[in-house]
């Protein structure tokens, strides 16, 4: 015998039941799409953070007052700058007096960093002291840590690149030295064009590319630097460096 056909009311009830069953996943999917849209809008409209200067801390300010303009660094023709040192230091090896200033101010900057652990500027200030004291591995590590906190931190990107390139100069194994220089180039490449450090990053990128044998590519970035700053002693030094190569 054939089963009796369901009544019209039963059919309507079954349709409503199926519609209700499908409603929840449909709403979940729609909510997920809205969330993705919101994330896309935020990523397109939110400006990245470009840290500048020093943390708002009395110890950091006191250390900068002692160091600014008084410490030079031997960077082997590379250029860099540090807020705690008052900008771009002279490219000469630090004297014993300068290294004493670095030692004296380090505890104050370490105290500032303990109070501002999430501020990449306190970490970059300590990295600058490491670089001034020729502690290249420590400087590179701290600068990279600052970049993890703020990926668009021009001072930290530039400092990391310089520290890696200088570490390469003191690495006897050719393959490891080349690896460090290529890592330095990558750091220079990540300095945003809006940052004060961008011209310095172009300058250093050109030189380090030439150091690893990529002279044509280095000349390209040297030309970009010279288009921005065609005059002055740094422009002449860059021209001379590529003329020798």
PDB file of C-alpha atoms in Angstrom:
ATOM      1  CA  UNK A   1       0.000   0.000   0.000  1.00  0.00           C
ATOM      2  CA  UNK A   2       1.131   3.478  -0.759  1.00  0.00           C
ATOM      3  CA  UNK A   3       1.759   5.806   2.195  1.00  0.00           C
ATOM      4  CA  UNK A   4      -0.766   8.610   2.475  1.00  0.00           C
ATOM      5  CA  UNK A   5       0.439  11.901   0.999  1.00  0.00           C
ATOM      6  CA  UNK A   6       1.346  14.500   3.626  1.00  0.00           C
ATOM      7  CA  UNK A   7      -1.142  17.190   4.149  1.00  0.00           C
ATOM      8  CA  UNK A   8      -0.588  20.740   2.881  1.00  0.00           C
ATOM      9  CA  UNK A   9      -0.022  21.900   6.452  1.00  0.00           C
ATOM     10  CA  UNK A  10       2.657  19.283   7.006  1.00  0.00           C
ATOM     11  CA  UNK A  11       4.425  20.283   3.803  1.00  0.00           C
ATOM     12  CA  UNK A  12       4.451  23.941   4.855  1.00  0.00           C
ATOM     13  CA  UNK A  13       5.814  22.989   8.270  1.00  0.00           C
ATOM     14  CA  UNK A  14       8.606  20.938   6.668  1.00  0.00           C
ATOM     15  CA  UNK A  15       9.574  23.833   4.394  1.00  0.00           C
ATOM     16  CA  UNK A  16       9.695  26.232   7.358  1.00  0.00           C
ATOM     17  CA  UNK A  17      11.808  23.739   9.313  1.00  0.00           C
ATOM     18  CA  UNK A  18      14.360  23.518   6.507  1.00  0.00           C
ATOM     19  CA  UNK A  19      14.473  27.269   6.105  1.00  0.00           C
ATOM     20  CA  UNK A  20      15.130  27.700   9.815  1.00  0.00           C
ATOM     21  CA  UNK A  21      17.875  25.074   9.692  1.00  0.00           C
ATOM     22  CA  UNK A  22      19.675  26.942   6.894  1.00  0.00           C
ATOM     23  CA  UNK A  23      19.249  30.380   8.419  1.00  0.00           C
ATOM     24  CA  UNK A  24      21.986  30.087  11.058  1.00  0.00           C
ATOM     25  CA  UNK A  25      24.859  29.112   8.717  1.00  0.00           C
ATOM     26  CA  UNK A  26      23.698  31.761   6.250  1.00  0.00           C
ATOM     27  CA  UNK A  27      23.802  34.442   8.916  1.00  0.00           C
ATOM     28  CA  UNK A  28      27.203  33.187  10.119  1.00  0.00           C
ATOM     29  CA  UNK A  29      28.592  33.370   6.606  1.00  0.00           C
ATOM     30  CA  UNK A  30      27.216  36.881   6.140  1.00  0.00           C
ATOM     31  CA  UNK A  31      28.722  37.988   9.464  1.00  0.00           C
ATOM     32  CA  UNK A  32      32.085  36.560   8.396  1.00  0.00           C
ATOM     33  CA  UNK A  33      31.948  38.536   5.142  1.00  0.00           C
ATOM     34  CA  UNK A  34      31.139  41.719   7.057  1.00  0.00           C
ATOM     35  CA  UNK A  35      34.098  41.078   9.364  1.00  0.00           C
ATOM     36  CA  UNK A  36      36.444  40.614   6.407  1.00  0.00           C
ATOM     37  CA  UNK A  37      35.137  43.821   4.842  1.00  0.00           C
ATOM     38  CA  UNK A  38      35.702  45.731   8.079  1.00  0.00           C
ATOM     39  CA  UNK A  39      39.270  44.404   8.350  1.00  0.00           C
ATOM     40  CA  UNK A  40      39.979  45.425   4.759  1.00  0.00           C
ATOM     41  CA  UNK A  41      38.655  48.942   5.357  1.00  0.00           C
ATOM     42  CA  UNK A  42      40.763  49.324   8.512  1.00  0.00           C
ATOM     43  CA  UNK A  43      43.925  48.088   6.787  1.00  0.00           C
ATOM     44  CA  UNK A  44      43.416  50.531   3.911  1.00  0.00           C
ATOM     45  CA  UNK A  45      42.557  53.564   6.007  1.00  0.00           C
ATOM     46  CA  UNK A  46      44.755  53.151   9.097  1.00  0.00           C
ATOM     47  CA  UNK A  47      48.126  54.825   8.666  1.00  0.00           C
ATOM     48  CA  UNK A  48      51.147  52.794   9.811  1.00  0.00           C
ATOM     49  CA  UNK A  49      53.038  53.999  12.849  1.00  0.00           C
ATOM     50  CA  UNK A  50      56.334  55.769  12.121  1.00  0.00           C
ATOM     51  CA  UNK A  51      58.009  56.282  15.527  1.00  0.00           C
ATOM     52  CA  UNK A  52      60.187  59.345  15.953  1.00  0.00           C
ATOM     53  CA  UNK A  53      62.503  60.647  18.624  1.00  0.00           C
ATOM     54  CA  UNK A  54      62.692  59.219  22.126  1.00  0.00           C
ATOM     55  CA  UNK A  55      60.116  57.943  24.620  1.00  0.00           C
ATOM     56  CA  UNK A  56      58.638  60.536  26.943  1.00  0.00           C
ATOM     57  CA  UNK A  57      60.863  59.594  29.847  1.00  0.00           C
ATOM     58  CA  UNK A  58      63.173  61.731  32.020  1.00  0.00           C
ATOM     59  CA  UNK A  59      66.004  59.189  31.920  1.00  0.00           C
ATOM     60  CA  UNK A  60      65.859  58.986  28.133  1.00  0.00           C
ATOM     61  CA  UNK A  61      65.945  62.764  27.844  1.00  0.00           C
ATOM     62  CA  UNK A  62      68.843  63.011  30.304  1.00  0.00           C
ATOM     63  CA  UNK A  63      70.864  60.400  28.411  1.00  0.00           C
ATOM     64  CA  UNK A  64      70.246  62.168  25.099  1.00  0.00           C
ATOM     65  CA  UNK A  65      71.377  65.463  26.615  1.00  0.00           C
ATOM     66  CA  UNK A  66      74.698  63.856  27.553  1.00  0.00           C
ATOM     67  CA  UNK A  67      75.230  62.017  24.244  1.00  0.00           C
ATOM     68  CA  UNK A  68      73.856  64.345  21.567  1.00  0.00           C
ATOM     69  CA  UNK A  69      76.616  65.501  19.250  1.00  0.00           C
ATOM     70  CA  UNK A  70      79.368  64.010  21.407  1.00  0.00           C
ATOM     71  CA  UNK A  71      79.699  60.470  20.074  1.00  0.00           C
ATOM     72  CA  UNK A  72      81.030  59.441  16.671  1.00  0.00           C
ATOM     73  CA  UNK A  73      80.893  55.919  15.253  1.00  0.00           C
ATOM     74  CA  UNK A  74      83.093  53.992  12.849  1.00  0.00           C
ATOM     75  CA  UNK A  75      80.613  52.883  10.202  1.00  0.00           C
ATOM     76  CA  UNK A  76      82.999  52.261   7.279  1.00  0.00           C
ATOM     77  CA  UNK A  77      81.390  54.807   4.893  1.00  0.00           C
ATOM     78  CA  UNK A  78      77.836  53.786   5.804  1.00  0.00           C
ATOM     79  CA  UNK A  79      75.448  56.410   7.124  1.00  0.00           C
ATOM     80  CA  UNK A  80      72.980  56.143   9.975  1.00  0.00           C
ATOM     81  CA  UNK A  81      71.252  58.280  12.538  1.00  0.00           C
ATOM     82  CA  UNK A  82      69.971  57.854  16.083  1.00  0.00           C
ATOM     83  CA  UNK A  83      67.709  60.163  18.055  1.00  0.00           C
ATOM     84  CA  UNK A  84      69.587  59.456  21.277  1.00  0.00           C
ATOM     85  CA  UNK A  85      72.844  60.611  19.620  1.00  0.00           C
ATOM     86  CA  UNK A  86      71.293  63.782  18.264  1.00  0.00           C
ATOM     87  CA  UNK A  87      70.981  62.651  14.640  1.00  0.00           C
ATOM     88  CA  UNK A  88      73.683  61.450  12.247  1.00  0.00           C
ATOM     89  CA  UNK A  89      76.979  60.981  14.103  1.00  0.00           C
ATOM     90  CA  UNK A  90      80.358  61.647  12.544  1.00  0.00           C
ATOM     91  CA  UNK A  91      81.747  58.523  10.797  1.00  0.00           C
ATOM     92  CA  UNK A  92      84.837  58.121  12.954  1.00  0.00           C
ATOM     93  CA  UNK A  93      85.669  55.483  15.537  1.00  0.00           C
ATOM     94  CA  UNK A  94      84.592  56.459  19.015  1.00  0.00           C
ATOM     95  CA  UNK A  95      87.311  57.584  21.386  1.00  0.00           C
ATOM     96  CA  UNK A  96      87.769  56.294  24.919  1.00  0.00           C
ATOM     97  CA  UNK A  97      85.995  59.398  26.227  1.00  0.00           C
ATOM     98  CA  UNK A  98      83.040  58.776  23.947  1.00  0.00           C
ATOM     99  CA  UNK A  99      82.814  55.133  24.979  1.00  0.00           C
ATOM    100  CA  UNK A 100      82.840  56.276  28.604  1.00  0.00           C
ATOM    101  CA  UNK A 101      79.795  58.462  27.869  1.00  0.00           C
ATOM    102  CA  UNK A 102      78.073  55.441  26.341  1.00  0.00           C
ATOM    103  CA  UNK A 103      78.796  53.385  29.448  1.00  0.00           C
ATOM    104  CA  UNK A 104      77.620  56.141  31.799  1.00  0.00           C
ATOM    105  CA  UNK A 105      74.295  56.670  30.041  1.00  0.00           C
ATOM    106  CA  UNK A 106      73.408  53.021  29.467  1.00  0.00           C
ATOM    107  CA  UNK A 107      71.817  52.440  32.936  1.00  0.00           C
ATOM    108  CA  UNK A 108      69.482  55.398  32.441  1.00  0.00           C
ATOM    109  CA  UNK A 109      68.356  54.105  29.042  1.00  0.00           C
ATOM    110  CA  UNK A 110      67.920  50.597  30.415  1.00  0.00           C
ATOM    111  CA  UNK A 111      65.702  52.022  33.162  1.00  0.00           C
ATOM    112  CA  UNK A 112      63.688  53.923  30.555  1.00  0.00           C
ATOM    113  CA  UNK A 113      63.271  50.724  28.557  1.00  0.00           C
ATOM    114  CA  UNK A 114      61.995  48.833  31.594  1.00  0.00           C
ATOM    115  CA  UNK A 115      59.286  51.473  31.985  1.00  0.00           C
ATOM    116  CA  UNK A 116      58.456  51.542  28.249  1.00  0.00           C
ATOM    117  CA  UNK A 117      58.908  47.982  27.056  1.00  0.00           C
ATOM    118  CA  UNK A 118      56.294  48.380  24.330  1.00  0.00           C
ATOM    119  CA  UNK A 119      57.867  51.570  22.998  1.00  0.00           C
ATOM    120  CA  UNK A 120      60.294  50.641  20.189  1.00  0.00           C
ATOM    121  CA  UNK A 121      62.153  53.928  20.655  1.00  0.00           C
ATOM    122  CA  UNK A 122      63.614  52.857  24.001  1.00  0.00           C
ATOM    123  CA  UNK A 123      64.904  49.662  22.401  1.00  0.00           C
ATOM    124  CA  UNK A 124      66.366  51.584  19.448  1.00  0.00           C
ATOM    125  CA  UNK A 125      68.153  53.945  21.847  1.00  0.00           C
ATOM    126  CA  UNK A 126      69.895  50.987  23.502  1.00  0.00           C
ATOM    127  CA  UNK A 127      70.712  49.562  20.068  1.00  0.00           C
ATOM    128  CA  UNK A 128      72.380  52.853  19.161  1.00  0.00           C
ATOM    129  CA  UNK A 129      74.639  52.518  22.210  1.00  0.00           C
ATOM    130  CA  UNK A 130      75.532  48.980  21.133  1.00  0.00           C
ATOM    131  CA  UNK A 131      76.426  50.219  17.660  1.00  0.00           C
ATOM    132  CA  UNK A 132      78.509  53.072  19.052  1.00  0.00           C
ATOM    133  CA  UNK A 133      80.379  50.530  21.198  1.00  0.00           C
ATOM    134  CA  UNK A 134      80.978  48.240  18.170  1.00  0.00           C
ATOM    135  CA  UNK A 135      78.660  45.569  19.588  1.00  0.00           C
ATOM    136  CA  UNK A 136      77.147  44.788  16.204  1.00  0.00           C
ATOM    137  CA  UNK A 137      75.281  41.574  17.051  1.00  0.00           C
ATOM    138  CA  UNK A 138      73.580  43.178  20.043  1.00  0.00           C
ATOM    139  CA  UNK A 139      72.705  46.276  18.017  1.00  0.00           C
ATOM    140  CA  UNK A 140      71.190  44.206  15.200  1.00  0.00           C
ATOM    141  CA  UNK A 141      69.160  42.139  17.660  1.00  0.00           C
ATOM    142  CA  UNK A 142      67.761  45.183  19.473  1.00  0.00           C
ATOM    143  CA  UNK A 143      67.012  47.052  16.266  1.00  0.00           C
ATOM    144  CA  UNK A 144      65.150  44.028  14.924  1.00  0.00           C
ATOM    145  CA  UNK A 145      63.191  43.840  18.153  1.00  0.00           C
ATOM    146  CA  UNK A 146      62.185  47.473  17.671  1.00  0.00           C
ATOM    147  CA  UNK A 147      61.088  46.657  14.111  1.00  0.00           C
ATOM    148  CA  UNK A 148      58.895  43.845  15.419  1.00  0.00           C
ATOM    149  CA  UNK A 149      57.112  46.386  17.614  1.00  0.00           C
ATOM    150  CA  UNK A 150      56.855  48.937  14.779  1.00  0.00           C
ATOM    151  CA  UNK A 151      57.548  47.536  11.277  1.00  0.00           C
ATOM    152  CA  UNK A 152      57.612  51.042   9.750  1.00  0.00           C
ATOM    153  CA  UNK A 153      60.248  52.397  12.145  1.00  0.00           C
ATOM    154  CA  UNK A 154      62.774  54.036   9.832  1.00  0.00           C
ATOM    155  CA  UNK A 155      65.500  54.616  12.414  1.00  0.00           C
ATOM    156  CA  UNK A 156      65.390  50.973  13.519  1.00  0.00           C
ATOM    157  CA  UNK A 157      65.372  49.604   9.952  1.00  0.00           C
ATOM    158  CA  UNK A 158      68.356  51.764   9.025  1.00  0.00           C
ATOM    159  CA  UNK A 159      70.222  50.892  12.223  1.00  0.00           C
ATOM    160  CA  UNK A 160      69.593  47.169  11.754  1.00  0.00           C
ATOM    161  CA  UNK A 161      70.980  47.346   8.239  1.00  0.00           C
ATOM    162  CA  UNK A 162      74.109  49.205   9.317  1.00  0.00           C
ATOM    163  CA  UNK A 163      74.698  46.823  12.240  1.00  0.00           C
ATOM    164  CA  UNK A 164      74.367  43.778   9.964  1.00  0.00           C
ATOM    165  CA  UNK A 165      76.684  45.254   7.336  1.00  0.00           C
ATOM    166  CA  UNK A 166      79.313  46.060   9.956  1.00  0.00           C
ATOM    167  CA  UNK A 167      78.969  42.586  11.434  1.00  0.00           C
ATOM    168  CA  UNK A 168      79.657  41.261   7.939  1.00  0.00           C
ATOM    169  CA  UNK A 169      82.905  43.238   7.830  1.00  0.00           C
ATOM    170  CA  UNK A 170      84.055  41.355  10.934  1.00  0.00           C
ATOM    171  CA  UNK A 171      82.942  37.897   9.797  1.00  0.00           C
ATOM    172  CA  UNK A 172      85.761  35.798   8.289  1.00  0.00           C
ATOM    173  CA  UNK A 173      83.569  33.236   6.477  1.00  0.00           C
ATOM    174  CA  UNK A 174      82.742  34.658   3.006  1.00  0.00           C
ATOM    175  CA  UNK A 175      79.331  32.969   2.710  1.00  0.00           C
ATOM    176  CA  UNK A 176      78.231  34.184   6.157  1.00  0.00           C
ATOM    177  CA  UNK A 177      79.529  37.672   5.454  1.00  0.00           C
ATOM    178  CA  UNK A 178      77.576  37.801   2.192  1.00  0.00           C
ATOM    179  CA  UNK A 179      74.430  36.574   3.959  1.00  0.00           C
ATOM    180  CA  UNK A 180      74.696  39.342   6.544  1.00  0.00           C
ATOM    181  CA  UNK A 181      75.145  41.974   3.828  1.00  0.00           C
ATOM    182  CA  UNK A 182      72.099  40.734   1.942  1.00  0.00           C
ATOM    183  CA  UNK A 183      70.123  40.873   5.193  1.00  0.00           C
ATOM    184  CA  UNK A 184      71.347  44.454   5.593  1.00  0.00           C
ATOM    185  CA  UNK A 185      70.135  45.304   2.082  1.00  0.00           C
ATOM    186  CA  UNK A 186      66.706  43.907   2.992  1.00  0.00           C
ATOM    187  CA  UNK A 187      66.540  46.187   6.045  1.00  0.00           C
ATOM    188  CA  UNK A 188      67.475  49.235   3.959  1.00  0.00           C
ATOM    189  CA  UNK A 189      64.795  48.296   1.435  1.00  0.00           C
ATOM    190  CA  UNK A 190      62.135  48.398   4.156  1.00  0.00           C
ATOM    191  CA  UNK A 191      62.733  52.046   5.069  1.00  0.00           C
ATOM    192  CA  UNK A 192      59.670  53.960   3.866  1.00  0.00           C
ATOM    193  CA  UNK A 193      60.183  56.816   1.431  1.00  0.00           C
ATOM    194  CA  UNK A 194      58.390  59.158   3.880  1.00  0.00           C
ATOM    195  CA  UNK A 195      60.957  58.568   6.618  1.00  0.00           C
ATOM    196  CA  UNK A 196      63.823  60.945   7.333  1.00  0.00           C
ATOM    197  CA  UNK A 197      66.131  57.945   7.079  1.00  0.00           C
ATOM    198  CA  UNK A 198      65.109  57.110   3.503  1.00  0.00           C
ATOM    199  CA  UNK A 199      67.964  58.972   1.729  1.00  0.00           C
ATOM    200  CA  UNK A 200      70.475  57.377   4.088  1.00  0.00           C
ATOM    201  CA  UNK A 201      68.960  53.970   3.358  1.00  0.00           C
ATOM    202  CA  UNK A 202      69.329  54.568  -0.392  1.00  0.00           C
ATOM    203  CA  UNK A 203      72.949  55.572   0.151  1.00  0.00           C
ATOM    204  CA  UNK A 204      73.788  52.521   2.243  1.00  0.00           C
ATOM    205  CA  UNK A 205      71.816  50.166   0.018  1.00  0.00           C
ATOM    206  CA  UNK A 206      73.845  51.266  -2.999  1.00  0.00           C
ATOM    207  CA  UNK A 207      77.162  50.689  -1.239  1.00  0.00           C
ATOM    208  CA  UNK A 208      76.294  47.307   0.265  1.00  0.00           C
ATOM    209  CA  UNK A 209      74.875  46.019  -3.028  1.00  0.00           C
ATOM    210  CA  UNK A 210      78.166  46.921  -4.667  1.00  0.00           C
ATOM    211  CA  UNK A 211      80.016  45.131  -1.862  1.00  0.00           C
ATOM    212  CA  UNK A 212      78.236  41.853  -2.750  1.00  0.00           C
ATOM    213  CA  UNK A 213      78.995  42.234  -6.443  1.00  0.00           C
ATOM    214  CA  UNK A 214      75.610  43.597  -7.530  1.00  0.00           C
ATOM    215  CA  UNK A 215      77.161  46.798  -8.832  1.00  0.00           C
ATOM    216  CA  UNK A 216      74.559  47.520 -11.506  1.00  0.00           C
ATOM    217  CA  UNK A 217      71.758  47.320  -8.961  1.00  0.00           C
ATOM    218  CA  UNK A 218      73.808  49.395  -6.532  1.00  0.00           C
ATOM    219  CA  UNK A 219      74.332  52.056  -9.190  1.00  0.00           C
ATOM    220  CA  UNK A 220      70.565  52.235  -9.666  1.00  0.00           C
ATOM    221  CA  UNK A 221      70.015  53.149  -6.009  1.00  0.00           C
ATOM    222  CA  UNK A 222      73.012  55.467  -6.041  1.00  0.00           C
ATOM    223  CA  UNK A 223      71.343  57.336  -8.914  1.00  0.00           C
ATOM    224  CA  UNK A 224      68.113  57.556  -6.934  1.00  0.00           C
ATOM    225  CA  UNK A 225      70.006  59.021  -4.004  1.00  0.00           C
ATOM    226  CA  UNK A 226      71.845  61.526  -6.195  1.00  0.00           C
ATOM    227  CA  UNK A 227      68.569  62.587  -7.799  1.00  0.00           C
ATOM    228  CA  UNK A 228      67.348  63.581  -4.335  1.00  0.00           C
ATOM    229  CA  UNK A 229      70.600  65.059  -3.025  1.00  0.00           C
ATOM    230  CA  UNK A 230      72.910  65.866  -5.957  1.00  0.00           C
ATOM    231  CA  UNK A 231      75.255  68.128  -3.993  1.00  0.00           C
ATOM    232  CA  UNK A 232      77.303  67.998  -0.844  1.00  0.00           C
ATOM    233  CA  UNK A 233      80.105  65.809   0.493  1.00  0.00           C
ATOM    234  CA  UNK A 234      77.967  62.670   0.707  1.00  0.00           C
ATOM    235  CA  UNK A 235      77.034  62.904  -2.965  1.00  0.00           C
ATOM    236  CA  UNK A 236      80.679  63.293  -3.918  1.00  0.00           C
ATOM    237  CA  UNK A 237      81.661  60.337  -1.710  1.00  0.00           C
ATOM    238  CA  UNK A 238      79.031  58.145  -3.361  1.00  0.00           C
ATOM    239  CA  UNK A 239      80.123  59.149  -6.852  1.00  0.00           C
ATOM    240  CA  UNK A 240      83.731  58.417  -5.932  1.00  0.00           C
ATOM    241  CA  UNK A 241      82.825  55.025  -4.483  1.00  0.00           C
ATOM    242  CA  UNK A 242      81.134  53.917  -7.697  1.00  0.00           C
ATOM    243  CA  UNK A 243      83.845  55.418  -9.863  1.00  0.00           C
ATOM    244  CA  UNK A 244      86.344  53.149  -8.073  1.00  0.00           C
ATOM    245  CA  UNK A 245      84.097  50.163  -8.658  1.00  0.00           C
TER     246      UNK A 245
END
